[in-house]
Coordinates of C-alpha atoms in Angstrom, one line a residue:
M1 CA 6.2 144.5 -95.3
T2 CA 5.3 146.0 -92.3
S3 CA 3.6 143.7 -89.8
S4 CA 0.5 144.6 -87.8
P5 CA 1.1 145.8 -84.3
L6 CA -1.6 143.2 -83.2
D7 CA -1.5 139.5 -83.3
M8 CA -3.0 136.4 -82.1
Q9 CA -1.1 136.0 -79.3
T10 CA -0.7 139.4 -78.1
L11 CA -4.7 139.6 -78.2
T12 CA -4.7 136.2 -76.4
L13 CA -2.2 137.5 -73.9
L14 CA -4.1 140.6 -73.1
Q15 CA -7.3 138.6 -72.6
G16 CA -5.6 136.4 -70.0
V17 CA -4.5 139.4 -68.1
L18 CA -8.0 140.9 -67.9
N19 CA -9.5 137.5 -67.1
L20 CA -7.3 137.6 -64.2
L21 CA -8.1 140.8 -63.0
I22 CA -11.8 140.6 -63.3
P23 CA -11.9 137.6 -60.6
L24 CA -9.7 139.5 -58.3
A25 CA -11.7 142.6 -58.4
A26 CA -14.9 140.4 -57.6
W27 CA -13.1 138.7 -54.6
S28 CA -12.2 142.0 -53.1
V29 CA -15.9 142.8 -52.9
L30 CA -17.3 139.3 -51.9
A31 CA -14.5 138.0 -49.5
G32 CA -16.2 137.7 -45.9
R33 CA -19.6 138.5 -47.0
H34 CA -20.6 135.5 -48.6
D35 CA -20.2 131.9 -48.2
A36 CA -16.5 131.2 -48.7
K37 CA -16.6 128.2 -50.6
T38 CA -18.8 129.4 -53.5
V39 CA -16.9 132.8 -53.6
T40 CA -13.4 131.0 -53.8
L41 CA -15.0 128.6 -56.4
W42 CA -16.5 131.4 -58.5
C43 CA -13.1 133.4 -58.4
T44 CA -11.3 130.4 -59.1
S45 CA -13.2 129.6 -62.4
G46 CA -12.4 133.3 -63.7
L47 CA -8.3 132.7 -62.5
L48 CA -8.5 129.2 -64.5
S49 CA -9.6 131.1 -67.7
G50 CA -7.2 133.7 -67.4
L51 CA -4.5 131.1 -67.0
G52 CA -5.6 129.1 -69.9
F53 CA -5.7 132.3 -72.1
L54 CA -2.1 133.1 -71.0
L55 CA -1.0 129.4 -72.0
I56 CA -2.4 129.7 -75.4
G57 CA -0.9 133.0 -75.9
T58 CA 2.7 131.5 -75.1
R59 CA 2.4 128.7 -77.5
G60 CA 5.7 128.1 -79.2
A61 CA 7.3 129.5 -76.0
V62 CA 6.1 126.7 -73.8
P63 CA 5.9 122.9 -74.2
D64 CA 3.3 121.6 -76.6
W65 CA 1.4 119.7 -73.6
L66 CA 0.9 123.1 -71.9
G67 CA 0.1 125.1 -74.9
Y68 CA -2.6 122.9 -75.9
P69 CA -4.3 120.1 -73.5
V70 CA -3.5 121.9 -70.5
A71 CA -5.0 125.1 -71.6
T72 CA -8.0 123.5 -73.2
L73 CA -8.7 121.6 -69.9
L74 CA -8.5 124.9 -67.9
T75 CA -10.6 126.6 -70.1
Y76 CA -13.4 123.6 -70.0
S77 CA -12.8 123.5 -66.1
T78 CA -14.0 127.4 -65.9
Y79 CA -17.4 126.4 -67.0
L80 CA -17.8 123.3 -64.7
L81 CA -16.6 125.4 -61.5
R82 CA -19.1 128.1 -62.5
G83 CA -21.8 125.6 -62.8
S84 CA -20.8 123.9 -59.5
V85 CA -21.2 127.5 -57.8
L86 CA -25.0 127.8 -59.3
R87 CA -25.8 124.5 -58.1
I88 CA -24.9 125.4 -54.6
E89 CA -26.4 128.7 -54.8
L90 CA -29.6 126.6 -55.9
Q91 CA -29.1 124.4 -52.7
R92 CA -28.0 121.4 -54.9
R93 CA -25.2 119.4 -54.5
P94 CA -22.3 119.5 -57.3
R95 CA -21.0 116.3 -58.6
W96 CA -17.2 116.6 -58.6
W97 CA -16.1 113.4 -59.9
W98 CA -18.6 113.4 -62.9
L99 CA -17.4 117.2 -63.8
L100 CA -13.9 116.0 -63.4
V101 CA -14.8 113.2 -66.1
I102 CA -16.7 115.4 -68.2
A103 CA -13.6 118.0 -68.4
V104 CA -11.2 115.2 -69.2
L105 CA -13.2 113.6 -72.0
A106 CA -14.0 117.1 -73.5
T107 CA -10.4 117.9 -73.5
G108 CA -9.5 114.5 -74.8
G109 CA -12.2 115.0 -77.9
F110 CA -10.5 118.6 -78.5
E111 CA -7.3 116.8 -78.8
W112 CA -8.6 114.4 -81.5
C113 CA -10.5 116.9 -83.4
R114 CA -7.2 119.1 -83.5
A115 CA -5.3 116.1 -84.9
L116 CA -8.2 115.8 -87.6
G117 CA -7.7 119.5 -88.9
R118 CA -8.4 123.2 -88.5
D119 CA -12.2 123.1 -89.3
E120 CA -12.8 120.1 -87.1
R121 CA -11.0 121.6 -84.0
E122 CA -12.9 124.8 -84.4
L123 CA -16.3 123.5 -85.0
Y124 CA -15.9 121.0 -81.9
A125 CA -14.5 124.0 -79.6
A126 CA -17.8 126.2 -80.2
A127 CA -20.1 123.2 -79.8
V128 CA -18.4 122.9 -76.4
H129 CA -18.8 126.4 -75.4
I130 CA -22.2 126.3 -76.8
A131 CA -23.1 123.4 -74.4
A132 CA -21.5 124.7 -71.6
A133 CA -22.9 128.4 -71.7
L134 CA -26.4 126.8 -72.3
W135 CA -26.0 125.0 -69.1
L136 CA -25.0 128.0 -67.3
A137 CA -27.6 129.8 -68.4
W138 CA -30.2 127.2 -67.4
L139 CA -28.7 127.0 -63.9
A140 CA -28.9 130.8 -63.7
L141 CA -32.4 131.0 -65.0
A142 CA -33.7 128.4 -62.5
L143 CA -32.2 130.7 -59.8
W144 CA -34.3 133.6 -61.2
R145 CA -37.4 131.6 -61.0
H146 CA -36.8 130.6 -57.7
E147 CA -35.7 134.0 -56.1
H148 CA -36.9 136.5 -58.6
N149 CA -33.5 137.7 -58.4
R150 CA -32.8 140.2 -61.3
S151 CA -28.9 139.8 -61.3
A152 CA -29.4 135.9 -61.9
L153 CA -31.6 136.9 -65.0
L154 CA -28.6 139.1 -66.1
L155 CA -26.2 136.2 -65.5
G156 CA -28.7 134.1 -67.7
A157 CA -29.1 136.3 -70.4
V158 CA -25.0 136.5 -70.6
Y159 CA -24.7 133.1 -71.1
L160 CA -27.4 132.6 -73.8
L161 CA -25.8 135.7 -75.8
A162 CA -22.5 133.5 -75.3
A163 CA -24.1 130.6 -76.7
T164 CA -25.4 132.5 -79.7
A165 CA -22.2 134.0 -80.3
S166 CA -20.7 130.5 -80.5
S167 CA -23.5 129.4 -82.7
A168 CA -22.7 132.0 -85.3
R169 CA -19.0 130.7 -85.1
V170 CA -20.4 127.4 -85.8
A171 CA -22.0 128.6 -88.9
A172 CA -18.9 130.6 -90.1
V173 CA -16.9 127.3 -89.7
A174 CA -19.7 125.5 -91.5
G175 CA -19.4 128.3 -94.3
H176 CA -16.0 127.9 -95.3
W177 CA -15.6 123.8 -94.5
G178 CA -12.8 122.2 -96.3
A179 CA -11.4 125.2 -97.5
D180 CA -8.6 125.4 -94.9
R181 CA -9.4 128.9 -94.2
V182 CA -6.9 130.4 -91.7
P183 CA -8.6 132.7 -89.2
T184 CA -7.4 136.3 -89.6
V185 CA -6.2 138.5 -86.3
W186 CA -9.4 140.3 -86.6
D187 CA -11.5 137.4 -86.2
Y188 CA -9.4 136.4 -82.8
A189 CA -10.0 140.0 -81.8
L190 CA -13.8 139.4 -81.9
I191 CA -14.0 136.3 -80.3
N192 CA -11.7 137.4 -77.6
L193 CA -13.6 140.6 -77.2
S194 CA -16.9 138.7 -76.8
A195 CA -15.2 136.4 -74.4
L196 CA -14.2 139.5 -72.3
L197 CA -17.5 140.9 -72.2
V198 CA -19.0 137.4 -71.2
A199 CA -16.5 137.3 -68.2
L200 CA -17.2 140.9 -67.3
Y201 CA -20.7 140.8 -67.1
A202 CA -20.8 137.3 -65.9
N203 CA -18.9 138.6 -62.7
V204 CA -21.2 141.6 -62.4
G205 CA -24.3 139.6 -62.4
Y206 CA -22.9 137.4 -59.8
V207 CA -21.9 140.2 -57.6
G208 CA -25.4 141.7 -58.2
L209 CA -26.9 138.5 -57.2
V210 CA -25.3 138.3 -53.6
L211 CA -26.1 142.0 -52.9
E212 CA -29.8 141.4 -54.0
R213 CA -29.9 138.7 -51.5
Y214 CA -28.8 141.0 -48.8
R215 CA -31.3 143.6 -49.8
A216 CA -33.9 140.9 -49.6
R217 CA -32.8 139.5 -46.2
E218 CA -32.8 143.5 -45.2
R219 CA -36.4 143.6 -46.2
R220 CA -37.6 140.5 -44.3
Q221 CA -36.1 141.6 -41.2
V222 CA -37.6 145.0 -41.4
D223 CA -41.0 143.4 -41.7
E224 CA -40.4 141.0 -38.8
L225 CA -39.2 144.3 -36.8
R226 CA -42.5 145.8 -37.5
A227 CA -44.3 143.0 -36.3
A228 CA -42.3 142.5 -33.2
Q229 CA -43.2 146.3 -32.6
D230 CA -47.0 145.3 -33.0
Q231 CA -46.6 142.6 -30.5
R232 CA -44.6 144.9 -27.9
V233 CA -47.6 147.0 -27.9
A234 CA -50.0 144.4 -27.4
A235 CA -47.8 143.0 -24.6
K236 CA -47.6 146.4 -23.0
Q237 CA -51.3 146.8 -23.1
H238 CA -51.8 143.3 -21.4
A239 CA -49.1 144.1 -18.8
Q240 CA -50.9 147.1 -17.7
A241 CA -54.5 145.0 -17.5
L242 CA -52.5 142.7 -15.1
E243 CA -51.4 145.5 -13.1
A244 CA -54.9 146.9 -12.8
L245 CA -56.3 143.5 -11.7
R246 CA -53.6 143.1 -9.0
A247 CA -54.8 146.7 -7.5
E248 CA -58.2 145.2 -7.3
R249 CA -57.7 142.3 -5.4
R250 CA -59.2 141.7 -1.8
D251 CA -58.3 139.9 1.1
T252 CA -61.2 137.6 1.6
L253 CA -62.0 134.8 -0.6
D254 CA -64.9 135.0 -2.9
E255 CA -65.8 132.2 -5.2
A256 CA -67.1 134.9 -7.7
V257 CA -64.3 137.2 -7.6
P258 CA -62.5 137.8 -11.0
A259 CA -59.1 136.7 -9.9
M260 CA -57.3 133.2 -9.3
L261 CA -57.6 132.8 -5.5
H262 CA -57.6 129.7 -3.1
A263 CA -57.3 128.9 0.5
I264 CA -55.3 126.3 2.1
D265 CA -55.2 124.6 5.4
A266 CA -52.2 123.8 8.0
Q267 CA -52.1 120.4 6.4
G268 CA -51.4 122.1 2.8
R269 CA -54.8 121.0 1.2
L270 CA -57.2 123.3 -0.7
L271 CA -60.1 124.6 1.2
A272 CA -61.5 127.0 -1.2
V273 CA -60.9 128.1 -5.0
S274 CA -62.2 131.0 -6.9
D275 CA -64.4 130.2 -10.0
T276 CA -61.6 132.2 -12.4
W277 CA -59.1 129.7 -10.7
L278 CA -61.1 126.7 -11.9
L279 CA -61.8 128.3 -15.4
K280 CA -57.9 128.9 -15.9
L281 CA -57.1 125.5 -15.0
G282 CA -59.9 123.4 -16.2
Y283 CA -60.7 121.6 -13.3
T284 CA -64.3 121.2 -11.3
R285 CA -64.3 122.4 -7.6
A286 CA -65.1 118.7 -6.4
E287 CA -61.8 117.7 -8.1
V288 CA -59.6 119.7 -6.3
I289 CA -61.0 120.6 -3.0
G290 CA -59.1 118.7 -0.1
Q291 CA -56.6 117.7 -2.5
P292 CA -52.8 119.0 -1.6
S293 CA -52.2 122.2 -3.5
I294 CA -48.6 121.3 -4.9
D295 CA -50.3 118.4 -6.7
V296 CA -51.3 120.7 -9.3
L297 CA -47.5 122.2 -9.9
T298 CA -45.3 120.7 -12.4
P299 CA -42.5 118.1 -10.5
A300 CA -39.8 120.8 -10.9
S301 CA -41.9 123.5 -9.1
R302 CA -43.3 121.1 -6.8
E303 CA -39.8 120.3 -5.5
H304 CA -38.9 124.2 -5.5
A305 CA -41.9 124.7 -3.1
R306 CA -40.9 122.0 -0.7
Q307 CA -37.2 122.8 -0.5
T308 CA -37.4 126.7 -0.7
V309 CA -40.6 128.3 -0.7
L310 CA -42.5 126.7 2.0
P311 CA -40.0 126.7 4.9
E312 CA -39.5 130.5 4.0
F313 CA -43.4 131.0 3.8
F314 CA -44.0 129.6 7.4
R315 CA -41.0 131.4 8.9
A316 CA -42.0 134.9 7.4
G317 CA -45.7 134.4 7.3
R318 CA -45.9 135.7 3.4
C319 CA -44.5 135.2 -0.2
D320 CA -44.7 137.6 -2.9
N321 CA -44.3 136.8 -6.6
V322 CA -43.0 133.3 -6.2
S323 CA -42.6 131.7 -9.8
Y324 CA -44.5 128.3 -10.4
Q325 CA -45.5 126.6 -13.8
V326 CA -49.1 125.0 -12.9
L327 CA -50.6 122.2 -14.6
C328 CA -53.8 122.4 -16.4
K329 CA -56.3 119.7 -16.6
N330 CA -55.9 119.1 -20.4
G331 CA -52.1 118.8 -19.8
G332 CA -51.1 122.3 -20.8
V333 CA -48.6 124.4 -18.3
L334 CA -49.3 128.0 -17.2
D335 CA -46.5 130.3 -15.8
V336 CA -47.9 132.0 -12.6
L337 CA -47.0 134.4 -9.8
L338 CA -48.1 133.3 -6.6
S339 CA -48.6 135.7 -3.4
A340 CA -49.7 134.4 -0.1
V341 CA -50.3 135.7 3.1
L342 CA -50.2 133.0 6.5
V343 CA -53.0 133.2 9.1
R344 CA -52.4 131.8 12.4
D345 CA -54.4 130.8 15.6
E346 CA -54.2 132.4 19.0
Q347 CA -51.1 130.2 19.7
G348 CA -49.3 131.3 16.6
Q349 CA -49.8 128.0 14.9
P350 CA -50.5 128.1 11.1
L351 CA -54.3 128.0 10.5
R352 CA -54.7 128.6 6.9
S353 CA -53.3 130.6 3.9
L354 CA -54.9 132.6 1.5
A355 CA -52.8 133.2 -2.0
V356 CA -53.8 135.0 -5.0
I357 CA -52.2 133.8 -8.5
E358 CA -51.3 135.9 -11.5
D359 CA -51.3 133.8 -14.9
V360 CA -48.3 135.5 -16.5
T361 CA -47.8 133.0 -19.4
E362 CA -48.7 135.7 -22.0
K363 CA -46.4 138.1 -20.4
L364 CA -43.5 136.2 -20.2
A365 CA -44.1 135.0 -23.8
R366 CA -44.1 138.7 -24.5
E367 CA -41.0 139.8 -22.8
A368 CA -39.5 136.6 -24.6
E369 CA -40.6 138.2 -28.0
L370 CA -39.5 141.6 -26.9
A371 CA -35.8 140.1 -26.3
R372 CA -35.9 138.8 -29.4
E373 CA -37.1 141.7 -31.0
Y374 CA -34.3 143.7 -29.5
V375 CA -31.5 141.3 -30.6
L376 CA -33.6 141.6 -34.1
R377 CA -33.2 145.1 -34.3
T378 CA -29.5 145.0 -33.4
Q379 CA -28.8 142.5 -36.1
V380 CA -30.8 144.7 -38.7
E381 CA -28.8 148.0 -37.7
Q382 CA -25.6 145.8 -38.0
H383 CA -27.0 144.5 -41.3
A384 CA -27.9 148.0 -42.4
V385 CA -24.3 149.3 -41.9
E386 CA -22.8 146.2 -43.9
L387 CA -25.1 146.8 -46.6
N388 CA -24.1 150.4 -47.1
R389 CA -20.5 149.1 -47.0
L390 CA -21.4 146.9 -49.7
V391 CA -22.7 149.5 -51.8
E392 CA -19.8 151.6 -51.4
E393 CA -17.2 148.8 -52.1
R394 CA -19.4 147.7 -55.2
T395 CA -19.2 151.1 -56.4
E396 CA -15.2 151.3 -55.8
M397 CA -15.3 147.9 -57.6
L398 CA -16.9 149.4 -60.5
R399 CA -14.7 152.2 -60.8
V400 CA -11.7 149.5 -60.7
L401 CA -13.4 147.7 -63.5
A402 CA -13.5 150.6 -65.4
H403 CA -10.1 151.6 -65.3
E404 CA -8.9 147.8 -65.8
V405 CA -11.0 147.3 -68.7
R406 CA -10.8 150.8 -70.4
Q407 CA -6.6 151.3 -70.0
P408 CA -5.9 147.9 -72.2
L409 CA -8.7 149.4 -74.8
H410 CA -7.0 152.8 -74.9
N411 CA -3.8 151.4 -75.7
A412 CA -5.1 149.2 -78.3
A413 CA -7.0 152.3 -79.8
A414 CA -3.6 154.3 -79.5
A415 CA -1.4 151.4 -80.9
L416 CA -4.0 151.5 -83.9
R417 CA -3.4 155.0 -84.5
V418 CA 0.2 154.9 -84.5
A419 CA 0.1 152.1 -86.9
Q420 CA -2.1 153.8 -89.5
P421 CA -0.1 156.6 -90.7
G422 CA 2.8 154.3 -91.5
L423 CA 0.5 152.5 -94.0
E424 CA -1.1 155.6 -95.6
G425 CA 0.2 156.0 -99.0
T426 CA 1.2 152.3 -99.2
A427 CA -0.2 149.3 -101.0
H428 CA -1.8 148.2 -97.7
T429 CA -5.3 149.5 -98.3
P430 CA -6.9 146.1 -97.0
T431 CA -5.0 146.5 -93.5
I432 CA -5.9 150.3 -93.4
Q433 CA -9.6 149.4 -94.0
R434 CA -9.1 147.1 -91.4
L435 CA -7.3 149.2 -88.9
R436 CA -10.2 151.8 -89.4
S437 CA -12.7 148.9 -88.5
A438 CA -10.8 148.1 -85.4
Q439 CA -10.9 151.7 -84.3
T440 CA -14.7 151.8 -84.8
V441 CA -15.3 148.5 -82.9
I442 CA -12.9 149.6 -80.0
R443 CA -14.8 153.0 -79.6
E444 CA -18.1 151.1 -79.6
V445 CA -17.1 148.9 -77.0
L446 CA -15.7 152.2 -75.0
A447 CA -19.1 153.8 -75.4
G448 CA -21.1 150.7 -74.4
L449 CA -18.6 150.4 -71.5
D450 CA -19.1 153.9 -70.4
N451 CA -22.8 153.8 -70.8
T452 CA -23.1 150.4 -68.9
L453 CA -20.8 151.5 -65.7
A454 CA -22.7 154.9 -65.7
A455 CA -26.1 153.4 -65.4
A456 CA -24.6 150.7 -62.9
A457 CA -22.8 153.0 -60.4
L458 CA -22.6 157.1 -60.6
L459 CA -26.7 157.3 -62.0
A460 CA -28.1 155.0 -59.7
G461 CA -28.0 157.8 -57.0
S462 CA -30.5 160.5 -56.8
G463 CA -31.0 164.2 -56.2
R464 CA -28.8 166.8 -57.7
I465 CA -24.7 166.5 -58.4
A466 CA -22.2 169.2 -57.4
T467 CA -21.6 171.1 -60.6
Q468 CA -18.7 173.6 -61.7
D469 CA -18.7 176.4 -64.2
A470 CA -17.3 174.7 -67.5
D471 CA -16.4 176.3 -70.9
I472 CA -19.0 175.2 -73.3
D473 CA -16.8 175.5 -76.6
T474 CA -14.4 172.9 -74.7
L475 CA -17.3 170.6 -74.0
L476 CA -18.5 170.6 -77.6
T477 CA -14.9 170.0 -78.9
I478 CA -14.5 167.1 -76.6
A479 CA -17.8 165.4 -77.4
I480 CA -17.3 165.8 -80.8
G481 CA -13.7 164.4 -80.6
D482 CA -15.4 161.2 -79.4
I483 CA -17.2 160.9 -82.7
A484 CA -15.7 158.7 -85.3
A485 CA -13.4 161.1 -87.6
A486 CA -15.2 160.2 -90.7
D487 CA -18.5 161.5 -89.0
R488 CA -17.3 164.9 -87.4
T489 CA -17.5 166.7 -90.6
R490 CA -21.3 166.0 -90.8
I491 CA -22.2 168.0 -87.2
R492 CA -22.7 171.7 -87.5
I493 CA -22.8 173.7 -84.7
E494 CA -25.2 176.9 -84.2
R495 CA -24.8 179.0 -81.3
L496 CA -27.7 181.3 -80.5
T497 CA -26.0 182.5 -77.3
P498 CA -22.9 184.6 -76.4
T499 CA -23.0 182.4 -73.3
R500 CA -19.5 181.3 -73.0
T501 CA -19.7 179.2 -69.5
A502 CA -22.5 177.2 -67.9
A503 CA -22.9 175.1 -64.4
M504 CA -22.5 171.3 -65.0
D505 CA -20.6 168.2 -64.5
T506 CA -18.5 168.4 -67.4
G507 CA -17.5 164.3 -67.4
L508 CA -21.6 163.5 -67.4
M509 CA -22.3 166.3 -69.8
R510 CA -19.8 165.0 -72.1
L511 CA -21.4 161.4 -72.1
A512 CA -24.7 162.6 -72.7
L513 CA -23.8 164.6 -75.6
R514 CA -22.0 162.1 -77.0
N515 CA -25.0 159.9 -76.6
L516 CA -27.2 162.3 -78.5
L517 CA -24.6 162.7 -81.5
D518 CA -24.1 159.0 -82.0
N519 CA -27.7 158.6 -82.1
A520 CA -28.6 161.3 -84.7
L521 CA -25.5 160.1 -86.8
S522 CA -26.7 156.5 -86.9
Y523 CA -30.2 157.0 -87.5
S524 CA -29.6 159.7 -90.4
R525 CA -28.4 159.0 -94.1
P526 CA -24.6 159.0 -94.4
D527 CA -24.3 162.3 -96.0
A528 CA -26.9 163.8 -93.9
T529 CA -25.9 166.9 -91.6
V530 CA -26.7 166.7 -87.9
V531 CA -27.1 170.2 -86.1
L532 CA -25.9 170.8 -82.6
R533 CA -27.6 174.1 -81.7
I534 CA -26.5 176.0 -78.2
S535 CA -28.9 178.4 -76.5
D536 CA -30.4 179.5 -73.3
S537 CA -33.4 180.3 -71.5
D538 CA -34.4 182.7 -68.8
H539 CA -37.7 181.1 -67.9
P540 CA -36.5 178.6 -66.6
L541 CA -32.9 179.8 -65.9
A542 CA -31.2 176.9 -68.0
L543 CA -28.6 176.1 -70.8
V544 CA -30.3 174.3 -74.1
I545 CA -28.7 172.0 -76.2
E546 CA -30.4 170.7 -79.2
V547 CA -29.8 168.1 -81.6
I548 CA -31.3 167.9 -84.7
D549 CA -31.1 164.8 -87.3
E550 CA -32.9 163.9 -90.7
G551 CA -33.5 160.4 -89.6
P552 CA -36.7 158.4 -89.7
G553 CA -38.1 160.1 -86.8
I554 CA -39.5 158.0 -83.8
E555 CA -42.4 155.5 -84.0
P556 CA -45.7 156.7 -81.9
S557 CA -45.5 153.5 -80.2
L558 CA -42.0 154.0 -78.4
Q559 CA -42.7 157.9 -77.9
S560 CA -44.0 157.2 -74.2
R561 CA -41.0 155.0 -73.2
L562 CA -38.0 156.4 -75.2
F563 CA -35.9 157.3 -72.3
Q564 CA -36.5 154.1 -70.3
R565 CA -33.6 151.4 -69.8
G566 CA -33.3 149.1 -72.6
Q567 CA -35.6 150.5 -74.9
R568 CA -35.0 150.4 -78.5
G569 CA -37.3 150.9 -81.9
A570 CA -37.6 149.2 -84.8
H571 CA -35.3 151.6 -86.5
G572 CA -32.5 150.5 -84.3
E573 CA -32.2 146.9 -85.7
G574 CA -28.8 146.3 -87.0
Q575 CA -27.6 149.2 -85.3
P576 CA -24.9 148.9 -82.1
G577 CA -26.2 149.4 -78.6
S578 CA -27.9 148.1 -75.8
G579 CA -30.7 150.7 -75.3
L580 CA -29.0 152.8 -72.6
G581 CA -27.9 155.8 -74.4
L582 CA -31.1 158.1 -74.1
Y583 CA -32.0 156.5 -70.6
I584 CA -28.5 157.7 -69.6
V585 CA -29.0 161.2 -71.4
R586 CA -32.2 161.4 -69.1
R587 CA -30.5 160.4 -65.8
I588 CA -27.9 163.1 -66.4
A589 CA -30.6 165.7 -67.1
E590 CA -32.4 164.8 -64.0
L591 CA -29.1 164.9 -61.8
H592 CA -28.3 168.4 -63.5
G593 CA -32.1 169.5 -62.5
G594 CA -33.2 169.5 -65.9
R595 CA -35.1 167.5 -68.4
I596 CA -34.7 165.8 -72.0
E597 CA -37.5 166.1 -74.8
A598 CA -37.9 164.2 -78.0
L599 CA -39.7 166.3 -80.5
P600 CA -40.8 165.5 -84.4
R601 CA -40.0 167.8 -87.1
V602 CA -42.3 168.5 -89.8
E603 CA -39.8 168.5 -92.5
G604 CA -38.6 165.0 -91.0
G605 CA -36.3 163.7 -88.5
T606 CA -36.2 164.3 -84.7
L607 CA -35.1 167.3 -82.5
M608 CA -33.6 166.2 -79.0
R609 CA -33.7 169.0 -76.5
L610 CA -31.7 168.9 -73.4
W611 CA -32.2 171.5 -70.5
V612 CA -29.2 171.7 -68.3
S613 CA -30.8 173.7 -65.1
Q614 CA -28.6 176.9 -64.0
G615 CA -31.1 178.2 -61.2
V616 CA -31.5 177.1 -57.5
D617 CA -34.0 174.6 -56.4
E618 CA -36.7 176.2 -54.8

C-alpha cells in the first residue's frame, strides 16, 4: 500500500521551520527601530513556537520528555511572551512570576490530560488555545481603543479568529467523544495551516503597529513645526517693532515718553523714571525715587553690575545693550537690555547718567522657541528619512515573507501532483479525493496569500506603473492554468479582436484575471459556462477584457461599494475569500490607467468589464 507523501511529522516540521523564519523576518525590520526589549520578546515568542513544533515533529527520535512536556511548555510560553509584549505597549508592567507559574501549571495540566486519553488531551489543548487567544485579542483591542491603531485592530481580529478556530476544534472533539477517533493527516494539515496563518498575520499586525506609530509621531511633529513657524513670524514682527522703538528714543528724559527711561545721580540713586518704566515694573514713583537703582535687579544681575558693568561704565562713559534681569513688584522677572551714557561736570566728575531699557523678555522667549523649532525641524527631517527607509524595508520584508511562505506551499502542491498519478486506477479512491481536496486548499491559500501581499505592498502605491508589451494568448493560458483543473473546461474564450499584444504588467494582470475568473466560477452553477471575452476600444484606446457569468447577480446594496476592500455580499457566505479579490482588480486597473465595471445582465448573471489603457496620459 503506497503511503501518503505527507504525514503528521512532516507537516509539523515544516510548520516549525516556517515559524522560525517569520519572527526572523520581523526582527530584520524592527531591530534598532523600536524598543529593543519588546522586539526581542516578540521575536523570541515566535522562535519558541517554531522550536516547539520542531520538537513535536521529532517525537520518537528525541526523548519523550522533550517531545511532550518541553514542547508543550514552549508553545504555551509563546502566548505568555506575546501577552507581555502587548502589556508593555499598553504601558503596563508584565507579571513575570505569575506568567511562569501559569506556563508550568498549564503544561502540567496537559500532561495529566494526556495520561487520561486522546479526547481529554485534545479538548484541554484546544481550551488553553482559546483562553490564550482571547487574552491576546483583549490586549490588542485595548491597544486599538487607546491609540486607534488599525494594525492593533488587525492583531485583535487575528486572535479572535484563532479562538474561533479552536472553538470549532472543541466542537469536533466533543462530537466524537469516547469514539477514540485518530485524527487524519488532513486534520493536522488544517490545524497547522491555521496556526501558520495566525503566526504570519500576527507578525504583520505587530510590524504595522510599529510603523503606524512612526507615522502618527511624524504627523504630530509636522503640526508642532507649523505652530513654531507661526510663532517665528510673530517673533519677527515683535523684533521689528522693538527696533522701531529704539530708533525713536530721545536723549532727554520725559516722564510721558513711551519707553523705559531712568536717570541716576552720582551715588547711583534713581532721580527720575518714565511712566512706561513704572508701568512695566509695577511700582509707583514714590516707591523708587531716591532708591539705589541696582535694588530692582536680581541678585545675579546686581553682582554682575558691581563687579563688571559699573567699573567699565565709569571708565568709558557709556555702555550698550547690557543684559540684566529686573525684578517686578509682583515678583516677576523681566529680561532687559540697558544702554546708558554718563554726564560729567566741569571737573570731569560723574554728575548723573541717563539710561534706556529695552524689555526683551518676549524676544528671548521667541529666540528660544526658534532654536527649539530648528532642532524640531531637523528631527522631523531625520524622522522622515527614517520613515522612508522603514517603508522600503517593510516592502522588502513582505517580499521575503511572500517567498518564504509560497515556496513550501508550492513544494507541497508539487508533491501532491506527483503522488496523484501513482494512485490513479487503484483502489485508493478516498486517498485520491483527499489529495484533490488538499490541492484545492493549497491553491486557495496561495491565491489568498497573493491577494493579501499585493494589497499590503505593491498595490499600496499610486500613479501609473511601468508596462511592457505582453502576448495576450500567453496571458490567458497562464491565468486559466491558475484555475482548478476541474473548472477549466467551463471557461469559453471569445476573441473579438485580432490584436495579439498589449501594454501591461503581466504579473498583475494575471492576478486580476484569476480573481475575476475565480469569482465567476464560484458564484455560478457547477455546470454553468463562464465566458472570457477579449476585444479592444479606439475611444478610449484600451484593451477590453470581459468575464461573463450566470450567477445570482449583485445585490443593489453592494453595487456602490463592490470594489472596496473587504466587501462581500450575502451570496458570498460559505465561499472562501476575504473580500480582497475585486478590490485588487480595481487597483490593478487604476495602476494601468484603466477601470473596472460590474454590469447586470438581463438574462441573469453579471458582466465584469476590465479596461486596460493603451494610450498616453494627457
